[in-house]
Short mmCIF file of C-alpha atoms in Angstrom, two decimals:
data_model
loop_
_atom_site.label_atom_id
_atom_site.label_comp_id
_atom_site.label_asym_id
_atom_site.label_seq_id
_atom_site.Cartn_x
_atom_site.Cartn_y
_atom_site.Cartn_z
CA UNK J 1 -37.41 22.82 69.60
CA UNK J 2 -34.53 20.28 68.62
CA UNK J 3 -33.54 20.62 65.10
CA UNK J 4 -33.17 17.68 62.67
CA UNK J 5 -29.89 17.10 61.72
CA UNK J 6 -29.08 14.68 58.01
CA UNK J 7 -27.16 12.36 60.38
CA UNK J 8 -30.27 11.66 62.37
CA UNK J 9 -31.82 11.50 59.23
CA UNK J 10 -29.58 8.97 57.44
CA UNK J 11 -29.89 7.31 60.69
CA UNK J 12 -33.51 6.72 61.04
CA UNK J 13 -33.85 6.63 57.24
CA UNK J 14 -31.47 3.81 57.74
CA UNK J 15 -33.25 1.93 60.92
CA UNK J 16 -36.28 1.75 59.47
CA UNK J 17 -34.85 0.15 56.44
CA UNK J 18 -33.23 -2.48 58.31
CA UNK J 19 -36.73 -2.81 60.08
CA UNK J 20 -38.51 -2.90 57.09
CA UNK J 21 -35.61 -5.65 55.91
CA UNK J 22 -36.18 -7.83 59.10
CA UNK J 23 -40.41 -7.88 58.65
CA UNK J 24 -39.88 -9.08 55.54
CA UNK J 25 -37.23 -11.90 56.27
CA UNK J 26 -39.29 -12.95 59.12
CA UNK J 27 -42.32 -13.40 57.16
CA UNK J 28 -40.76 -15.17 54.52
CA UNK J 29 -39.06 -17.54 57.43
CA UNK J 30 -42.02 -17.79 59.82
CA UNK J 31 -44.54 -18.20 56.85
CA UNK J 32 -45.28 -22.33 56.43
CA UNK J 33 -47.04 -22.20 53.21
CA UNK J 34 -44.01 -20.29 51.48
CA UNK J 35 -41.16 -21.08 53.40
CA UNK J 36 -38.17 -23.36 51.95
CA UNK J 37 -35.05 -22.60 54.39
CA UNK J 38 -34.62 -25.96 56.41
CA UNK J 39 -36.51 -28.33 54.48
CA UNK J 40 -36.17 -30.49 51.56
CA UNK J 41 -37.92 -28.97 48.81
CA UNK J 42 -37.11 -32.35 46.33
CA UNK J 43 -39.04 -34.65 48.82
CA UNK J 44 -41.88 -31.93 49.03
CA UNK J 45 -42.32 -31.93 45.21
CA UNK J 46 -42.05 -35.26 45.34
CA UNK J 47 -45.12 -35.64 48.14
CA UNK J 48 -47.18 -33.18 45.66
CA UNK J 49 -46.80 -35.47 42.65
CA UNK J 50 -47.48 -38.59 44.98
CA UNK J 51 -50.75 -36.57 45.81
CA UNK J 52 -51.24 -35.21 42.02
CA UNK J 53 -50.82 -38.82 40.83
CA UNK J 54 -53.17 -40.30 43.57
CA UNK J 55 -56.09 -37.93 42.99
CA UNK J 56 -55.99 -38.46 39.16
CA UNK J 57 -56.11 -42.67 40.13
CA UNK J 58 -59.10 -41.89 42.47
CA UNK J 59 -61.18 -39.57 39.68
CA UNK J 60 -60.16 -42.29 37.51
CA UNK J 61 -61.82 -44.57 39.84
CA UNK J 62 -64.50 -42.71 40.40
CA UNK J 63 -64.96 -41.81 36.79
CA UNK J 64 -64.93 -45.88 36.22
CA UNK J 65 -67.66 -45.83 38.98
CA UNK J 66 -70.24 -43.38 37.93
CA UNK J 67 -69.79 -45.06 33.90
CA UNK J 68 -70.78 -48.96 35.36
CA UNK J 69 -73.66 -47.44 37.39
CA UNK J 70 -74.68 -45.49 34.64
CA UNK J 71 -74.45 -48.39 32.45
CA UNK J 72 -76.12 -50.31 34.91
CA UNK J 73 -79.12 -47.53 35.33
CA UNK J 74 -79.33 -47.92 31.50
CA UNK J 75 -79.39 -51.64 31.66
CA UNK J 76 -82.22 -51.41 34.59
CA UNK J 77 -83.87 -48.93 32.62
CA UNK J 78 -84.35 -50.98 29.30
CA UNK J 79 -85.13 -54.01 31.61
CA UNK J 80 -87.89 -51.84 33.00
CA UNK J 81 -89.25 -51.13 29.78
CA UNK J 82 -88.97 -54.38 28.36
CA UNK J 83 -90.97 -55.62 31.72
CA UNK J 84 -93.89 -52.73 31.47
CA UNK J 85 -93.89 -53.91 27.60
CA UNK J 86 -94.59 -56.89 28.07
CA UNK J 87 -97.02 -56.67 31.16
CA UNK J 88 -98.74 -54.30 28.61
CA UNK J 89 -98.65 -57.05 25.56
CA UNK J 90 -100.23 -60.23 27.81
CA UNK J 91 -102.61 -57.42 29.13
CA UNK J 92 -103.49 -56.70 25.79
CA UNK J 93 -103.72 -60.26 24.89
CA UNK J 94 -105.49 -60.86 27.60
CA UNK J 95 -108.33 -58.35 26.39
CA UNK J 96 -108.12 -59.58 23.31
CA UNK J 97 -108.80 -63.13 24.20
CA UNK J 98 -111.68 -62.29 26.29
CA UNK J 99 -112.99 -59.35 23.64
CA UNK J 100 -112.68 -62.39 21.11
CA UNK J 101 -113.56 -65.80 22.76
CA UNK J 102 -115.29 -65.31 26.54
CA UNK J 103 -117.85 -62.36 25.18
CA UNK J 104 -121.07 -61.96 27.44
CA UNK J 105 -123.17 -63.89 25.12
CA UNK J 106 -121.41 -67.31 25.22
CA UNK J 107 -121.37 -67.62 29.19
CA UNK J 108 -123.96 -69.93 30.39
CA UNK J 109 -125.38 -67.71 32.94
CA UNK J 110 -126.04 -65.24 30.54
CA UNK J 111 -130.35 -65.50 30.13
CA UNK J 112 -129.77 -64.81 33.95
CA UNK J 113 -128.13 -61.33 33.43
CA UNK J 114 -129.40 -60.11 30.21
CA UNK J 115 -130.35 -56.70 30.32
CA UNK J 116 -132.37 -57.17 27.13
CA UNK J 117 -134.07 -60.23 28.99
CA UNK J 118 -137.67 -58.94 29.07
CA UNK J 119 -137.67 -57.43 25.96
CA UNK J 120 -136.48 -61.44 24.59
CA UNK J 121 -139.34 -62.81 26.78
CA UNK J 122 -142.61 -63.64 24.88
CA UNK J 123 -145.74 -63.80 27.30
CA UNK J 124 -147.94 -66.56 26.70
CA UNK J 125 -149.00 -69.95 27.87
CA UNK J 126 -149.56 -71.52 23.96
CA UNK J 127 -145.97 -70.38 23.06
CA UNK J 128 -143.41 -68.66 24.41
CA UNK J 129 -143.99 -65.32 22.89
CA UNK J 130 -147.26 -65.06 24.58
CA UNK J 131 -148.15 -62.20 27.23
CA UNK J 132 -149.19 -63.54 30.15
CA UNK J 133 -148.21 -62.76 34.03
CA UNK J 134 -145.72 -63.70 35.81
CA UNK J 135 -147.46 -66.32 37.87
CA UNK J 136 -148.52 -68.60 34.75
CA UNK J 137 -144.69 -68.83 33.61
CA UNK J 138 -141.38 -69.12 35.65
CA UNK J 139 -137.91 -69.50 34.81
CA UNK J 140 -137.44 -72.93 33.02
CA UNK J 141 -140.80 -73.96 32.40
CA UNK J 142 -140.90 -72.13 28.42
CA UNK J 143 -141.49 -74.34 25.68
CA UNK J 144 -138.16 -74.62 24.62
CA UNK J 145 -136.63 -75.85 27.91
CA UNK J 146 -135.62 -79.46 26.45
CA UNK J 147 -134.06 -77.67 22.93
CA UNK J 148 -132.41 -75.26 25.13
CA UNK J 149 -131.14 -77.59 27.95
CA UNK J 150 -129.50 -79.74 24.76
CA UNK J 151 -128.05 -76.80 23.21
CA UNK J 152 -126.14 -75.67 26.65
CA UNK J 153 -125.58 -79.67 26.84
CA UNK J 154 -123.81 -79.49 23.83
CA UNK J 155 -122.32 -76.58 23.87
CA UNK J 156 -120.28 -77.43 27.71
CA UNK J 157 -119.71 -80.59 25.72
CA UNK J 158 -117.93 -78.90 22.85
CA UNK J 159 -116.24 -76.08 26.10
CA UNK J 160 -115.09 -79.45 27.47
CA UNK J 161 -113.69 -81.12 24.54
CA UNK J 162 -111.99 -78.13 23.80
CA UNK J 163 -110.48 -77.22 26.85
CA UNK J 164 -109.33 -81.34 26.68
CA UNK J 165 -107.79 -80.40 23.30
CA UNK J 166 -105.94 -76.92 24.52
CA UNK J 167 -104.68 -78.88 27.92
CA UNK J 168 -103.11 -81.84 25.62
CA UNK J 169 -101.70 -79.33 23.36
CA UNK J 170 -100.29 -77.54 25.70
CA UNK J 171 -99.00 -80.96 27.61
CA UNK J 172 -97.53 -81.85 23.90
CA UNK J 173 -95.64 -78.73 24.17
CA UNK J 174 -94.61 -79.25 27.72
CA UNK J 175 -93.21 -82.44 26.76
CA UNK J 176 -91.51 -81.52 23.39
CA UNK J 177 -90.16 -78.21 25.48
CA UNK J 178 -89.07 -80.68 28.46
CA UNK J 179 -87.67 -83.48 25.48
CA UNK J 180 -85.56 -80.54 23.81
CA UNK J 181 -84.41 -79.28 27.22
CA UNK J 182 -83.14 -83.07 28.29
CA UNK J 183 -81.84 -84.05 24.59
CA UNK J 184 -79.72 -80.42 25.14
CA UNK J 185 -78.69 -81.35 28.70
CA UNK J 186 -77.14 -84.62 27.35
CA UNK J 187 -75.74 -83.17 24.35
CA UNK J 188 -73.94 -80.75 26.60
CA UNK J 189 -73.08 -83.39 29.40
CA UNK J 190 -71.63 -85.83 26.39
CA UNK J 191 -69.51 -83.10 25.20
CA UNK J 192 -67.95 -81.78 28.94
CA UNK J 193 -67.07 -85.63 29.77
CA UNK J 194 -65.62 -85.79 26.19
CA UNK J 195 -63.94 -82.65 26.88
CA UNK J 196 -63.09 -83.75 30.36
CA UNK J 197 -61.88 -87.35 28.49
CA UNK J 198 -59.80 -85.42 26.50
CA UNK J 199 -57.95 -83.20 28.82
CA UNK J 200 -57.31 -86.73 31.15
CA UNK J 201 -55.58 -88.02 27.94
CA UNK J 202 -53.94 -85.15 27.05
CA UNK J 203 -52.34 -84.68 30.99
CA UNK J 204 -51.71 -88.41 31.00
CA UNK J 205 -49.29 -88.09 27.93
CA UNK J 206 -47.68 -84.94 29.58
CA UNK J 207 -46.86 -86.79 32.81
CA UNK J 208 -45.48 -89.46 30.85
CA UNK J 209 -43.63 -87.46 28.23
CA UNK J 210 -42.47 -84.96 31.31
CA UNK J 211 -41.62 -88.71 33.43
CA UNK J 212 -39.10 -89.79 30.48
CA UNK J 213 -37.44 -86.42 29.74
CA UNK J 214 -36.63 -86.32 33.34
CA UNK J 215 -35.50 -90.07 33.64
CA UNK J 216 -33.30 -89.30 30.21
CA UNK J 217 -31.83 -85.86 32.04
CA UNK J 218 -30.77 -87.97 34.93
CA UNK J 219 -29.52 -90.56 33.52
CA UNK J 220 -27.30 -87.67 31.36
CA UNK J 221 -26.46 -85.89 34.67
CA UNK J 222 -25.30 -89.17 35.95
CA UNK J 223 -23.25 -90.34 33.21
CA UNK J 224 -21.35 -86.22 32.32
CA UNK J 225 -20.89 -86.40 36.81
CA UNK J 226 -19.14 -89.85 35.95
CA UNK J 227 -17.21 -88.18 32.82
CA UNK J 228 -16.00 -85.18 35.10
CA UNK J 229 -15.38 -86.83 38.13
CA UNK J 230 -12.79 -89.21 35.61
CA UNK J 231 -12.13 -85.74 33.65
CA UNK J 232 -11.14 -84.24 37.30
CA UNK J 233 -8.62 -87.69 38.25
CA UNK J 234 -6.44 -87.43 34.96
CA UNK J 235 -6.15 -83.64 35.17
CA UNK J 236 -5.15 -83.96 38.48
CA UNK J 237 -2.68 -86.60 37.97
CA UNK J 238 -1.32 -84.74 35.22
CA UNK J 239 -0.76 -81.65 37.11
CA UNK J 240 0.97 -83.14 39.64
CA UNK J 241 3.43 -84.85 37.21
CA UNK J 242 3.93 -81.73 35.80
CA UNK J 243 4.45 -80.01 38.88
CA UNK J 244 6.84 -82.70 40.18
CA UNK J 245 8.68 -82.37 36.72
CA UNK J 246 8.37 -78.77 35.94
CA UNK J 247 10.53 -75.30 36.44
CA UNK J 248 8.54 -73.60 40.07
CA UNK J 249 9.37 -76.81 42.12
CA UNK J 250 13.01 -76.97 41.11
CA UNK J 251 13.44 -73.51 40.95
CA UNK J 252 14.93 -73.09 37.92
CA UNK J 253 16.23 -69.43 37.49
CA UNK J 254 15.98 -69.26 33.68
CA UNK J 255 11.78 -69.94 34.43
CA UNK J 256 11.52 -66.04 35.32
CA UNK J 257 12.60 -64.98 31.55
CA UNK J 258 10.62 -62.90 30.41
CA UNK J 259 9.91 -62.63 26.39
CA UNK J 260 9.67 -58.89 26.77
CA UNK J 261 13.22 -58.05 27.35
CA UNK J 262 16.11 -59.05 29.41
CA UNK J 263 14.97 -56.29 32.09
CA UNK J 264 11.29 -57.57 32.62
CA UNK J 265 10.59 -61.00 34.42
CA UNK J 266 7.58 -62.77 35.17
CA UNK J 267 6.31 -62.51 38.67
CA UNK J 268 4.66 -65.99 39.45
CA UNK J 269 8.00 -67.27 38.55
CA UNK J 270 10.78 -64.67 39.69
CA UNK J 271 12.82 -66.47 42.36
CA UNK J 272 14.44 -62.92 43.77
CA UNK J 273 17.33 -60.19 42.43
CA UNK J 274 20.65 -60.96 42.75
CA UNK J 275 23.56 -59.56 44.81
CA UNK J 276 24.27 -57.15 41.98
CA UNK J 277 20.88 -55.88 41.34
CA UNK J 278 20.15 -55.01 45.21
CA UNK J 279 23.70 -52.86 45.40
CA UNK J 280 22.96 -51.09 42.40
CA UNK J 281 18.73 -50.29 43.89
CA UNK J 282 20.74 -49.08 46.74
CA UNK J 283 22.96 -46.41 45.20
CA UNK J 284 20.11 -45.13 43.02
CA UNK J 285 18.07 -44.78 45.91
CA UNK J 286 20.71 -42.84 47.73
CA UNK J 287 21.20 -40.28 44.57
CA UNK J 288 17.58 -40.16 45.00
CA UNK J 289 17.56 -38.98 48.54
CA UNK J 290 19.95 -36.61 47.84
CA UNK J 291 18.44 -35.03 44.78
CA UNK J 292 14.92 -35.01 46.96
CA UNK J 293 17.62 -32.77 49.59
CA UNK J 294 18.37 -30.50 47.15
CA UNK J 295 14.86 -29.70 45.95
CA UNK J 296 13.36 -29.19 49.55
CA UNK J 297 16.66 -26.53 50.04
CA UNK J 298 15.35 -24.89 46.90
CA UNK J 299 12.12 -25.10 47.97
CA UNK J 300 12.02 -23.90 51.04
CA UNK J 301 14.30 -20.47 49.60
CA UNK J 302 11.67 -19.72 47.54
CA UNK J 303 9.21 -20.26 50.14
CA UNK J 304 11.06 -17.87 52.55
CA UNK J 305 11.29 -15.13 49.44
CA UNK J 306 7.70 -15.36 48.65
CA UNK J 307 6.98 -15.01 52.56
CA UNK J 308 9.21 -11.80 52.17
CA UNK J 309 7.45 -10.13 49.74
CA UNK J 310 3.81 -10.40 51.01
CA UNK J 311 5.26 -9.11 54.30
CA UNK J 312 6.30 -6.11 52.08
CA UNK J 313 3.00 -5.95 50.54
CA UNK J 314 1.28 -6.31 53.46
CA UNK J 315 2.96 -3.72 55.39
CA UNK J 316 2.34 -0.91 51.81
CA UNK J 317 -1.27 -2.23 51.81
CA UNK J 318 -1.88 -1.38 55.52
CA UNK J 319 0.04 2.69 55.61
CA UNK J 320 -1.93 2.91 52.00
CA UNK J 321 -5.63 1.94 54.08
CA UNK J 322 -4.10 4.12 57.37
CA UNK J 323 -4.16 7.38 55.36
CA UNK J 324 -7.07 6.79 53.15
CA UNK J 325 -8.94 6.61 56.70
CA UNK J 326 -7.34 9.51 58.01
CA UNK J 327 -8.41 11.55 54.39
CA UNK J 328 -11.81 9.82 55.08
CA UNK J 329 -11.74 10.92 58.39
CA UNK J 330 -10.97 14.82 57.25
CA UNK J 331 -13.40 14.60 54.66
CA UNK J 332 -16.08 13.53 57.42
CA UNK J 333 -15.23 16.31 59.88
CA UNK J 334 -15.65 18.90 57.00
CA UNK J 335 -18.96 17.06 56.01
CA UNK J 336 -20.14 17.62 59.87
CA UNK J 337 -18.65 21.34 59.73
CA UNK J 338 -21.11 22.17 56.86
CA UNK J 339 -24.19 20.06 58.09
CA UNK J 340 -23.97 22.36 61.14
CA UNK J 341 -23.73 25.65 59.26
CA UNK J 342 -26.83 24.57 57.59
CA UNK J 343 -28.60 23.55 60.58
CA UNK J 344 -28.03 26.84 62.02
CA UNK J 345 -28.78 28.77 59.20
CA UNK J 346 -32.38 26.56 58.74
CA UNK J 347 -32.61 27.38 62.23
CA UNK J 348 -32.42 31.44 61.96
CA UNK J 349 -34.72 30.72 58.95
CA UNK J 350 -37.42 29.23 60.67
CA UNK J 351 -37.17 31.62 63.83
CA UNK J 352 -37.57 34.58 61.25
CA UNK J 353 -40.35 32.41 59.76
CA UNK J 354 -42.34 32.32 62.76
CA UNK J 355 -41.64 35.87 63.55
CA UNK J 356 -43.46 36.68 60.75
CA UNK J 357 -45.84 34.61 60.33
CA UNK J 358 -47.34 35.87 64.85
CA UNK J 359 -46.55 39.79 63.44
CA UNK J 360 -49.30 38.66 60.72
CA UNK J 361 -51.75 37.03 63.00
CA UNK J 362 -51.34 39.93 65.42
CA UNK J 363 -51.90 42.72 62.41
CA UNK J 364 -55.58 40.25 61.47
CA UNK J 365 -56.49 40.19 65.13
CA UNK J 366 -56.36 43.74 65.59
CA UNK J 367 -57.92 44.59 62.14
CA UNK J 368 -60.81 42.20 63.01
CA UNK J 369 -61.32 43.64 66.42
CA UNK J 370 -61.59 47.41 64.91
CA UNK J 371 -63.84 46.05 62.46
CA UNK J 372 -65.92 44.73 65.51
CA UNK J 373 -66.22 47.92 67.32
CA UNK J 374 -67.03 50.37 64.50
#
């Protein structure tokens, strides 16, 4: 049986940490919904806004959708009503009119089909309300056929004349509906070609108006192109009298004055330094060659004793890091030294452990088996 040292320990306590470590970076790389390394997280929360943005337009839409067809289900709805309303109304006129003017009783057929017919009839030969048979009296031979025959007479004479009077009212209406109707249709037709009149006039005068405003701007654009173009000629003569005449031509040294001081010129006019000037540029620029010289020298010693020192430092800093290794490397061996003394003595601990613990079993066994065999 090996024994478990606390190196091994540290050891796997430390593997499995750096396993643990690496399952957890890889699912945090290899996961697509929550992984970031590699891509561009602006343009991404960009996209989702894009998308947040687009499905609030399309509820919008949709929203704007379901109100107009529940608008127009309301408007259906009351035009539904309004339609059974009045189908119900003329019905109910209808009934009305006939309950009122077309009743059983006023119908010319209606001695035909009167229930109460025989119970009217009278039966006899020397008036009508006589009882005789029915072979001594038919159907149009009673006394009062002539009285009765007038009376329908007159009466479809008076259904005539007043279905003649209904038919030219309601022609009369027709016509003062049909009068109304044209008399609007003109009214409306004299006002759109007065309207239409009216806009012709009124475009007519802006096409003219427009016409002379351009004609006056071109005749202006002609006449200031005319004014420049003789503008242009005199300024150019006079420049080139001037520049005949002037200081830049004749090179005239006094031109490069300047009103700044007697040590500034002005460049458009400077004509170049004298003899005097140029010797003098060149001995500065030699003292400042040689003063440039002198400051690389000085650099470059202080250069070489900085380089110096950090050699120096460098060389402490690396026999200061040799022997703390070599204490660290003591202090290790001693660590080891004691791990192993403990190992051993855990070791002899769990040897005399186990020696106890089979004298034990072997004491129970044999107590059990004596119990047994008494």
């Amino acid at each position: 049986m090996e024994v478990a040292q606390l190196k091994d320990l540290e050891e796997d306590f430390g593997l499995a940490k750096r396993r643990y470590a690496e399952l957890r970076r890889q699912k945090r790389i290899f996961n697509a919904r929550n992984r970031i390394i590699g891509g561009d997280t602006e343009a991404w929360d960009v996209q989702v806004c894009d998308q947040k943005i687009k499905e609030a337009t399309e509820k919008a839409r949709q929203e704007t959708f379901a109100a107009e067809m529940r608008q127009n289900d309301k408007i259906a709805c009351i035009s539904e009503d309004r339609e059974r309303r009045d189908r119900k109304n003329l019905c109910k006129a209808i009934n009305d009119f006939q309950q009122s003017f077309q009743k059983p009783e006023s119908r010319r057929e209606f001695d035909l089909s009167d229930p109460l017919a025989l119970k009217k009839d009278l039966p006899a030969r020397q008036s009508d309300n006589d009882a005789v048979s029915g072979m001594q009296k038919f159907m149009g031979e009673d006394l009062n056929f002539y009285q009765r025959k007038k009376f329908q007479e007159e009466q479809n004479r008076d259904w005539s004349l007043q279905q003649q009077r209904e038919w030219k009212m309601a022609r009369a209406n027709q016509k003062c509906a049909e009068d109304l109707y044209l008399k609007t249709r003109l009214q409306f037709d004299e006002t759109a070609k007065h309207l239409q009149n009216l806009e012709s006039t009124t475009r007519k005068a802006a096409c003219t108006a427009v016409k002379e405003f351009n004609k006056n701007q071109a005749l202006e654009s002609a006449e200031k192109k005319i004014q420049e173009k003789k503008q242009d000629q005199e300024d150019n003569l006079a420049e080139i009298s001037n520049l005949l005449h002037g200081d830049l031509l004749s090179e005239n040294p006094q031109q490069a004055a300047s009103s700044f001081g007697p040590h500034r010129v002005v460049p458009d006019r400077w004509k170049g330094m004298s003899r005097e000037q140029l010797e003098h540029i060149r001995l500065v620029q030699k003292q400042q060659v040689q003063e440039k010289l002198r400051l690389q020298e000085e650099e470059r010693q202080r250069d070489m004793d900085w380089d110096r020192q950090r050699v120096q430092r460098a060389r402490a800093a690396l026999l200061l890091e040799r022997q703390q290794q070599c204490q660290q490397r003591d202090l290790r061996r001693a660590l080891d030294r004691n791990h192993l003394s403990l190992a051993k003595e855990q070791l002899s601990q769990k040897k005399y452990m186990k020696e106890i613990c089979t004298n034990h079993l072997t004491e129970d066994y044999f107590a059990q088996f004596n119990t047994r065999s008494r």
